Short mmCIF file of C-alpha atoms in Angstrom, two decimals:
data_model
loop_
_atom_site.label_atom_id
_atom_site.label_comp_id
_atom_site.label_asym_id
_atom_site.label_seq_id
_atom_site.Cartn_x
_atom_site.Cartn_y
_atom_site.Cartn_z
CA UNK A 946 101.81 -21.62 70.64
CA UNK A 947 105.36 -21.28 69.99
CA UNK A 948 108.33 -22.29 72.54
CA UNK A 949 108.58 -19.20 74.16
CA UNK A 950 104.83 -18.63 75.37
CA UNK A 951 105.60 -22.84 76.38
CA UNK A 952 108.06 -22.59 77.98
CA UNK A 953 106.54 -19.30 80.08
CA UNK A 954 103.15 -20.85 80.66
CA UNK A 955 105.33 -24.15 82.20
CA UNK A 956 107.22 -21.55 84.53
CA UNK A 957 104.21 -19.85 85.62
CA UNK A 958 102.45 -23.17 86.02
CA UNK A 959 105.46 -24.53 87.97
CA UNK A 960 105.16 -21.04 90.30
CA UNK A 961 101.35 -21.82 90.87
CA UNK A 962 102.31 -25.16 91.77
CA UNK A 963 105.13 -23.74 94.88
CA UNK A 964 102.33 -21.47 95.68
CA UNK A 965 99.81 -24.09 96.07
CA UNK A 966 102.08 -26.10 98.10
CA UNK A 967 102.95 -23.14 100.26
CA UNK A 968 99.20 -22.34 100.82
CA UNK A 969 98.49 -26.21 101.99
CA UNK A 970 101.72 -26.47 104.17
CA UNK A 971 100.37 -22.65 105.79
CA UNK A 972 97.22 -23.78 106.43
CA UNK A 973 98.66 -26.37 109.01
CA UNK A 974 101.07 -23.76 110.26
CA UNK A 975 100.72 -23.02 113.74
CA UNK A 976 100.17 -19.09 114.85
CA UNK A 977 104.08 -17.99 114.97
CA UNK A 978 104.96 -19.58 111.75
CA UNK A 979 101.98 -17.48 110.18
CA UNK A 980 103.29 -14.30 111.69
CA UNK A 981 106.80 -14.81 110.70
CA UNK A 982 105.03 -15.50 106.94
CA UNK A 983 103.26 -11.77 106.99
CA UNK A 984 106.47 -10.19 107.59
CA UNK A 985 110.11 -10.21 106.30
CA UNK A 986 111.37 -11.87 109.41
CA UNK A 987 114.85 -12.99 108.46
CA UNK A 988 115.83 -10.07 107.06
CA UNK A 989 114.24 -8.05 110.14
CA UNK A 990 116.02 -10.08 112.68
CA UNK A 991 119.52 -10.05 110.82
CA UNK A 992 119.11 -6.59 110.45
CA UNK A 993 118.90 -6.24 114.16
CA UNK A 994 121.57 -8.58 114.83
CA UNK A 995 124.13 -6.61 112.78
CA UNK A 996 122.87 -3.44 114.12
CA UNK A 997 124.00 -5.45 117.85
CA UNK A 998 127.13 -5.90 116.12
CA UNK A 999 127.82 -2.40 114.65
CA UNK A 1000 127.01 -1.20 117.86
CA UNK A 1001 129.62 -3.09 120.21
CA UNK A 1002 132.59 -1.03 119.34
CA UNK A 1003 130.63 2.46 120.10
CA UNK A 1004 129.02 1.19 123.26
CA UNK A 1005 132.59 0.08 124.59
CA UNK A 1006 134.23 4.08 123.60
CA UNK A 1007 131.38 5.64 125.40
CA UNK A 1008 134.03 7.63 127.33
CA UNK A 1009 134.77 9.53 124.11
CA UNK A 1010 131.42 9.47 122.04
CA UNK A 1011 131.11 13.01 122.70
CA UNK A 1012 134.64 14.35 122.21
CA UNK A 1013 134.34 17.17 119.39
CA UNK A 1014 135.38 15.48 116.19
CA UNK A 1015 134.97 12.19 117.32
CA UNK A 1016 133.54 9.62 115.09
CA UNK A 1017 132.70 7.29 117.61
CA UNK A 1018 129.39 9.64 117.84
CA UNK A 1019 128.48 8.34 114.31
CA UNK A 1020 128.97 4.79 114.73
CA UNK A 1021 126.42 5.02 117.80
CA UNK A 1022 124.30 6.93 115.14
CA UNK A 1023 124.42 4.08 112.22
CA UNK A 1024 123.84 1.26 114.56
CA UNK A 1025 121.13 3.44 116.63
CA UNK A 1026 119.26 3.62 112.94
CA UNK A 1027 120.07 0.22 112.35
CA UNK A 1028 118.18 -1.22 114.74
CA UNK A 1029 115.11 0.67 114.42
CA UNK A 1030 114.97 -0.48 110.81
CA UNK A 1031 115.03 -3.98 111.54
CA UNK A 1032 112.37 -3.41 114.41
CA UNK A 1033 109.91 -1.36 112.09
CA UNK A 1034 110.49 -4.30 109.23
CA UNK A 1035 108.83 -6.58 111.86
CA UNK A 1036 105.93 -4.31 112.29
CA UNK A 1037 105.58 -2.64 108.72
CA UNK A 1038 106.08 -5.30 106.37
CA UNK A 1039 104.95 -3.57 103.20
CA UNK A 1040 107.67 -1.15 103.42
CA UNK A 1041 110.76 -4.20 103.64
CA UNK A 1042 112.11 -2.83 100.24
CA UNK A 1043 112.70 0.65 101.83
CA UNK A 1044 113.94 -0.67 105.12
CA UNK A 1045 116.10 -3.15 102.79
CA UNK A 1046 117.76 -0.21 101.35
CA UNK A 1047 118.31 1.75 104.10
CA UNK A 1048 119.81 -1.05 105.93
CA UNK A 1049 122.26 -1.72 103.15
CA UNK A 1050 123.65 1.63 103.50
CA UNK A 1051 123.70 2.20 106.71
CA UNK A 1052 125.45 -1.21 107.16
CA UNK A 1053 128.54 0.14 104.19
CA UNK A 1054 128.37 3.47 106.10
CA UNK A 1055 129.22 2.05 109.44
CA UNK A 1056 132.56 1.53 108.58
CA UNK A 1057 133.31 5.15 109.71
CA UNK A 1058 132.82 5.20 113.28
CA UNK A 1059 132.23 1.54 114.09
CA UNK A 1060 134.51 -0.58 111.80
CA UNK A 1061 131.52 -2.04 110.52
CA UNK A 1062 131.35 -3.93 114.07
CA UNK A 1063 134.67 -5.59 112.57
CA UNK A 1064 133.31 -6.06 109.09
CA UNK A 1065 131.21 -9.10 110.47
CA UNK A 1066 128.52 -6.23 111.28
CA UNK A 1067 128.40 -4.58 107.89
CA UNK A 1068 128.84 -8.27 106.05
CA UNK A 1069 125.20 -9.11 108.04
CA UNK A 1070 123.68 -5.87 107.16
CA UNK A 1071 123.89 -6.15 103.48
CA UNK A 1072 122.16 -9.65 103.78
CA UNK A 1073 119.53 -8.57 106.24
CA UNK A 1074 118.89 -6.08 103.51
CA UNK A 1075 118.92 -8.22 100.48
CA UNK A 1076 116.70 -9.97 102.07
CA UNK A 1077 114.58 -7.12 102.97
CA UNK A 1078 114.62 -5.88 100.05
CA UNK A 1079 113.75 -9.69 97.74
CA UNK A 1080 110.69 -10.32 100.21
CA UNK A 1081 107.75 -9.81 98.69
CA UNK A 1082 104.33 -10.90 100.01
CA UNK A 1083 101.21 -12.61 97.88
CA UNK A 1084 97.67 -13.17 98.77
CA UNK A 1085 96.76 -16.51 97.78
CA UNK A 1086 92.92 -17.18 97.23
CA UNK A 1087 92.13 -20.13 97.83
CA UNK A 1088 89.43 -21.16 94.63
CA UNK A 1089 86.26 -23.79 95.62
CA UNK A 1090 85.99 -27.05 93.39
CA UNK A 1091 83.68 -24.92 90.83
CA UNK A 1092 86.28 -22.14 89.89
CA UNK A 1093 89.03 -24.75 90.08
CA UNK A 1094 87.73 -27.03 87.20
CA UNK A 1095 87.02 -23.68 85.04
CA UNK A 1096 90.79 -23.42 85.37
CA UNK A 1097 91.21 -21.49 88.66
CA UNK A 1098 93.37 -23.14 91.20
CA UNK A 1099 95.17 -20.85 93.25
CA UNK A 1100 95.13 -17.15 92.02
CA UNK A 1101 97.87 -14.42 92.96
CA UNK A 1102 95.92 -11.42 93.93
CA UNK A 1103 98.60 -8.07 94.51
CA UNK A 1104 96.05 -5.57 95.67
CA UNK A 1105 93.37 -5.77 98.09
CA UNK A 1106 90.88 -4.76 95.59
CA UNK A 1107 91.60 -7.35 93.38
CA UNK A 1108 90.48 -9.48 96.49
CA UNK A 1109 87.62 -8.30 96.93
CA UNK A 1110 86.86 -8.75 92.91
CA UNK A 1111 87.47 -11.92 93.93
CA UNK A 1112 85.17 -12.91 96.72
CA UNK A 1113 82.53 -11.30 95.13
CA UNK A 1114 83.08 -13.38 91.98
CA UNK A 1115 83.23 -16.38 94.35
CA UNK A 1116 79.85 -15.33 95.96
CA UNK B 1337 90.05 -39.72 105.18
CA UNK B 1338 88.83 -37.52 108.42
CA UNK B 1339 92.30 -35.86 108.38
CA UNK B 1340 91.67 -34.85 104.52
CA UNK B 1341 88.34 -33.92 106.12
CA UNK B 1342 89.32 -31.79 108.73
CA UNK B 1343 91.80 -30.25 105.81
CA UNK B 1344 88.98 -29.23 103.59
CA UNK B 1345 86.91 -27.91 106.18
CA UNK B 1346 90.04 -25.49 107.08
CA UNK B 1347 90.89 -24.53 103.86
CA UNK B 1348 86.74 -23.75 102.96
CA UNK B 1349 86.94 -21.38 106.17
CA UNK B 1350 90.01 -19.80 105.15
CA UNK B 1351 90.32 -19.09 102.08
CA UNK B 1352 92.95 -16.17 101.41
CA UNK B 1353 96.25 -16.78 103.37
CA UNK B 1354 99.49 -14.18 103.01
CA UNK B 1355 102.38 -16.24 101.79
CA UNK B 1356 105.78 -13.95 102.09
CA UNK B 1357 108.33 -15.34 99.99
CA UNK B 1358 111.92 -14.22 98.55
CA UNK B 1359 112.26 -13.16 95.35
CA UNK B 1360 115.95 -14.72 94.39
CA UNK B 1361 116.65 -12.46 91.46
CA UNK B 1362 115.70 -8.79 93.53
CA UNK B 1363 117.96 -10.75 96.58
CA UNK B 1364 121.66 -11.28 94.46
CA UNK B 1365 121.06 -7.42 92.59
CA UNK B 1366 120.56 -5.98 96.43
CA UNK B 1367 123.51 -8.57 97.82
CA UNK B 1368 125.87 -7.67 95.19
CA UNK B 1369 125.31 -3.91 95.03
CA UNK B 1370 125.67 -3.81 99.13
CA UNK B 1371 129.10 -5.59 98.47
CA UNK B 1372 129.57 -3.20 95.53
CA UNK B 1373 129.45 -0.14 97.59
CA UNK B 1374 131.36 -1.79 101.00
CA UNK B 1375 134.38 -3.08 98.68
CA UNK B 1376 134.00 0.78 97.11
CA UNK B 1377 134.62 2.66 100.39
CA UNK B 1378 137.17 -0.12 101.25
CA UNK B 1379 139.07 0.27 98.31
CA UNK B 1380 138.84 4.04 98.59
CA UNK B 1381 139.75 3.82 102.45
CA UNK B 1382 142.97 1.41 100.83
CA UNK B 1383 144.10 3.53 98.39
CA UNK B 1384 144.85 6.68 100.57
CA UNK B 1385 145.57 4.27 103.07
CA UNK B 1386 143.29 6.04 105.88
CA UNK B 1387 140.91 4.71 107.99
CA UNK B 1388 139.01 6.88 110.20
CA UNK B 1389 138.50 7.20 113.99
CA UNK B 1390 140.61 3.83 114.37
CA UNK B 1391 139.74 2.78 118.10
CA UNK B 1392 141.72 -0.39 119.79
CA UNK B 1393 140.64 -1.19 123.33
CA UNK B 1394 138.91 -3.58 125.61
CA UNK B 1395 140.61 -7.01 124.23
CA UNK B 1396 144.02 -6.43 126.89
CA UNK B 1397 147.38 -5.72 126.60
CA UNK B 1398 148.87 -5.60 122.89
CA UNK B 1399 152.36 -3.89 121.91
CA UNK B 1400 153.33 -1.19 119.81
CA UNK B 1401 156.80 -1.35 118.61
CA UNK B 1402 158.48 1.27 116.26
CA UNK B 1403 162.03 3.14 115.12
CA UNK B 1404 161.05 6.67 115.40
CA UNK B 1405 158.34 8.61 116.51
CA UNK B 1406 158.19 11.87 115.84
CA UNK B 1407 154.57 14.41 117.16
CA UNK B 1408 153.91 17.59 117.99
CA UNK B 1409 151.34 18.58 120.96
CA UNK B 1410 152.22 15.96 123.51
CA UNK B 1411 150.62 16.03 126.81
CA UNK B 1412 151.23 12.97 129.37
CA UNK B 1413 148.46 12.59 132.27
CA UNK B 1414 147.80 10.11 134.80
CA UNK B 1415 144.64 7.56 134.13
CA UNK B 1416 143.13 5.00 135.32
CA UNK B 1417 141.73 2.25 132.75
CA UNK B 1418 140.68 -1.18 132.29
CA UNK B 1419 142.52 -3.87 130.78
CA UNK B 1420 142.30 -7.64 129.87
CA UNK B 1421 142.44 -8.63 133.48
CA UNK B 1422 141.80 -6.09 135.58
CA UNK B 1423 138.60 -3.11 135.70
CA UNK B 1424 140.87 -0.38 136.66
CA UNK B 1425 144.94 -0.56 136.76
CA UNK B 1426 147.17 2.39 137.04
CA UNK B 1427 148.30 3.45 133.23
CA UNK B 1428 149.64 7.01 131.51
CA UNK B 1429 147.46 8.93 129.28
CA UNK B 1430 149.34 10.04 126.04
CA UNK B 1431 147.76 12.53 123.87
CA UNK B 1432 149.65 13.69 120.70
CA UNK B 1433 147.95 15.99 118.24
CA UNK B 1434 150.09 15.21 115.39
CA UNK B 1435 152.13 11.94 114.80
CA UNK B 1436 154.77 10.51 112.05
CA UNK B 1437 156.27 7.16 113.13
CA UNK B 1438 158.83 5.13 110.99
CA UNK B 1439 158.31 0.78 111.11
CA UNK B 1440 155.81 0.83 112.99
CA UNK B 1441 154.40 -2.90 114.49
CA UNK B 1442 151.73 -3.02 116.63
CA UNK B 1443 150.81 -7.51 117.79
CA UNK B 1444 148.33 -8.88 120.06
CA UNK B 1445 148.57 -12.81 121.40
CA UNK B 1446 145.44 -14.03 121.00
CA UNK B 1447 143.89 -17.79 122.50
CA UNK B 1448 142.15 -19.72 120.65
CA UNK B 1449 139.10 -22.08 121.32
CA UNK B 1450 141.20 -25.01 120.65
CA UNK B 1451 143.94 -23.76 123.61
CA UNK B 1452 146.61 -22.66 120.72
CA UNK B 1453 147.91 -19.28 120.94
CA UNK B 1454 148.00 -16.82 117.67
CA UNK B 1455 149.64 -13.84 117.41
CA UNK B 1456 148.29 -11.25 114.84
CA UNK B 1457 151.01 -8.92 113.56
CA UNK B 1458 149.67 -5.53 111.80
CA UNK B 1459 152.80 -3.80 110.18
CA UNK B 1460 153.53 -0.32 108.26
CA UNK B 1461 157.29 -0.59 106.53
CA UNK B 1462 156.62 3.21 105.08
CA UNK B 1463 155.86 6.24 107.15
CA UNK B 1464 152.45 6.09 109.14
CA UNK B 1465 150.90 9.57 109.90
CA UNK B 1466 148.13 9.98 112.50
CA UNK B 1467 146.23 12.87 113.89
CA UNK B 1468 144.69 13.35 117.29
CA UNK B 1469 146.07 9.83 118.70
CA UNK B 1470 145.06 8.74 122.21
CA UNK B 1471 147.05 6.58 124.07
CA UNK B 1472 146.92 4.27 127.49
CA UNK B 1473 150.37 2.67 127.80
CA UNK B 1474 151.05 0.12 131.35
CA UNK B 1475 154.83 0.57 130.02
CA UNK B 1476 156.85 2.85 127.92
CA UNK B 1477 160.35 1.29 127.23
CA UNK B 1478 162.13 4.19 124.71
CA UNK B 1479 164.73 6.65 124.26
CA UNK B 1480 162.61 9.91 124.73
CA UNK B 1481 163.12 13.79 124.02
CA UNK B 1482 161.18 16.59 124.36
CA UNK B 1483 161.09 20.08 123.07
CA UNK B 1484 159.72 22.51 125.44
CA UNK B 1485 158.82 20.25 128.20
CA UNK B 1486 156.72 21.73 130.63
CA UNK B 1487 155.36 19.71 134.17
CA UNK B 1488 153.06 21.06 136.25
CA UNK B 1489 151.64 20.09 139.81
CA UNK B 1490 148.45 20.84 141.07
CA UNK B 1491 146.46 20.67 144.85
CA UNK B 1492 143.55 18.66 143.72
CA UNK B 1493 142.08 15.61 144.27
CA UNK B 1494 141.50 14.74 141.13
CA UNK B 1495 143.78 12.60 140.10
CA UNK B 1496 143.82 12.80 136.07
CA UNK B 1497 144.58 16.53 137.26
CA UNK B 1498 147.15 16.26 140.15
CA UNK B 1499 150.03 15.77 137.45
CA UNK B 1500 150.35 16.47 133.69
CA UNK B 1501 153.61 17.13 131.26
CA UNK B 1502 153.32 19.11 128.53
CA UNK B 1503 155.81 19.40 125.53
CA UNK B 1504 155.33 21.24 121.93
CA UNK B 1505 157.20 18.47 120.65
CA UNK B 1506 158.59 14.74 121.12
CA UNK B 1507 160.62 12.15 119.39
CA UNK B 1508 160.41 8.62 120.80
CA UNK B 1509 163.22 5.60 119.60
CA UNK B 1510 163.64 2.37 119.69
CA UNK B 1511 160.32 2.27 121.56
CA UNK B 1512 158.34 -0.90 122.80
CA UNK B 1513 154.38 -0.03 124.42
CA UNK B 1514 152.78 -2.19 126.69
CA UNK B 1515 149.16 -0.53 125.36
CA UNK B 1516 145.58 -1.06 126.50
CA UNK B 1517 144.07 1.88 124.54
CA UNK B 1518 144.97 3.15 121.26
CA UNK B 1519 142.27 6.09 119.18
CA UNK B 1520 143.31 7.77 116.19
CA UNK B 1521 141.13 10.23 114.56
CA UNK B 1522 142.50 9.41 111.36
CA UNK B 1523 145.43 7.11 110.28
CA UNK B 1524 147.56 6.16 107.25
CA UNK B 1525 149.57 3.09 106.84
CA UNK B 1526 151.86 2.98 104.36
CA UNK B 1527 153.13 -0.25 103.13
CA UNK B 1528 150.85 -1.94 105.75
CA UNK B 1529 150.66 -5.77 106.16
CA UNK B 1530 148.65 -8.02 108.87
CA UNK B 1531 149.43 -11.21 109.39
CA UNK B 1532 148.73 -13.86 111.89
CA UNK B 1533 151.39 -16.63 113.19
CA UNK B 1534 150.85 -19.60 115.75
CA UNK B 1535 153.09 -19.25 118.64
CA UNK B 1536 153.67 -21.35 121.99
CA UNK B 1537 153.40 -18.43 124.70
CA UNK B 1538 152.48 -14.89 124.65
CA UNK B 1539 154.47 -12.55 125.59
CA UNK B 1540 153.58 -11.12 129.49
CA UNK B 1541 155.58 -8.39 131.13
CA UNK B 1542 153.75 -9.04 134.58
CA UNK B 1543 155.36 -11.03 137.10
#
């Protein structure tokens, strides 16, 4: 084994460990902090708060929203979208790196017609979607005693079928 | 012991949990392109010195100060708006479709939390060119002249109707604004500079 596979097997063995930690520390998680694990919650809810933001400086020129020409219109539009996006990230987690995207630019976009909700709005946007977009969610097996001492532990599993590989290996 | 019992016993029942985590290297790539693009469309909004549909309203009075103002398609109309203090004061509506004004100095006095008073200065030394500019003014304090100046009258109860003045074309001096309102459709500062000083009273023109 050279340095190189080493040095990867330490990182990967370091990773399990977080993982393993995570999975204990879960277990003894009440309901809400389980929920707000399934689902990119951070980024969901700062997406909606700078979509709030964005949205101040339309909602207070109403009067001239629908003037011809009037950009005002738009800024109502981007924060409008804004805040759908963070409310569907709550409910459809496995798209967050779509969601994450679209945030971002509708957050840059919202310059034009909002001011970015002063900047502060746009500034909040782009993390909400960063965020969005570096969530990722794992299923963490949990492995009895047996599979443990064969050199188990916790196992990443991406795909639900890989699961069910799983269980049925377990059984 | 029973606690590490009660532990295993949870774990044995449940044994696949979701763990959502952050991934910090996809996180910085999306958080520096978003302030990639923003500081793009800033910088492009900088260098032609435009920024679009520019509205100023809703924090009170603030004053516009300039040399020269020169606009064509002026029409003056009676309104009724809110300001810092008040939901509805009497104000004139002034709507120029074309505008080119010469030092122009717009500053708002500002408190802050701590009880100290700020004044935030946004200035434009070059020429500043706007079109479609909407503004509510409490007081107009200027040398004014019009080109073709038209006023009409008219039987209605409608007040934003009873009374309008029209002109093809206006040059304001020496002016000083007493503004609640200000939209632009689309404005270019030359030579533009905000700054912010600390000062001991703001300025009031109500007595």
């Amino acid at each position: 084994m050279n340095k190189r596979e080493a040095w990867a097997l330490k990182r990967t063995e370091k990773k399990e460990e977080k993982l393993q930690r995570k999975y204990m520390k879960l277990s003894k998680a009440g309901r809400f902090k389980r929920w707000r694990n399934r689902r990119p919650f951070w980024g969901a809810t700062l997406t909606v708060l700078a979509a709030l933001v964005i949205l101040y400086i339309p909602i207070h020129l109403y009067a001239i929203a629908f003037i011809p020409g009037s950009l005002v219109f738009v800024g109502f539009l981007f924060g409008g979208l804004l805040l759908i996006v963070g409310s569907f990230a709550y409910v459809y987690p496995q798209f967050s790196t779509v969601f994450g995207v679209i945030s971002i630019f509708l957050s840059v976009l919202s310059v034009m017609g909002a001011l970015g909700g002063f900047i502060v709005g746009s500034i909040l946007g782009i993390i909400a979607g960063s965020l969005c977009i570096g969530w990722e969610r794992r299923e963490v097996v949990y492995q009895k005693n047996q599979q443990r001492k064969q050199g188990g532990g916790l196992k990443k599993v991406q795909s639900s079928d890989k699961e069910k590989q799983a269980q049925a290996a377990q059984a | 012991m029973e606690k590490n019992y009660i532990e295993v016993i949870m774990l044995e029942r449940e044994t696949n949990l979701t763990i959502g985590k952050t991934i910090k290297k996809k996180f910085i790539i999306a958080f520096l392109t978003g302030f990639l693009a923003l500081g793009g469309l800033l910088a492009v909004f900088g260098f032609s010195g435009t920024a679009f549909a520019l509205p100023l309203g809703g924090i009170g009075d603030f004053y516009v100060e300039f040399d020269e103002l020169n606009g064509t398609g002026f029409k003056l109309m009676p309104h009724m708006g809110e300001t810092g203090n008040s939901d509805a004061e009497p104000m004139v509506r002034n709507v120029i479709d074309e505008v080119e004004i010469t030092n122009l100095h717009i500053y708002k006095d500002i408190k802050m939390p701590t009880g100290q008073w700020v004044r935030f200065h946004i200035r434009a030394n070059g020429k500043t060119t706007i079109s479609g500019l909407i503004q509510d003014a409490r007081l107009i304090d200027a040398d004014l002249s019009f080109n073709k100046l038209a006023i009409k009258e008219k039987n209605t109860d409608d007040y934003t109707k009873n009374w309008s003045q029209n002109a093809d074309s206006i040059t304001i001096k020496d002016a000083t604004l007493v503004t609640d309102y200000l939209f632009q459709q689309a404005v270019s500062l030359q030579g533009a500079k905000i700054s912010v000083e600390k000062i001991d009273k703001p300025k009031t023109t109500r007595k």
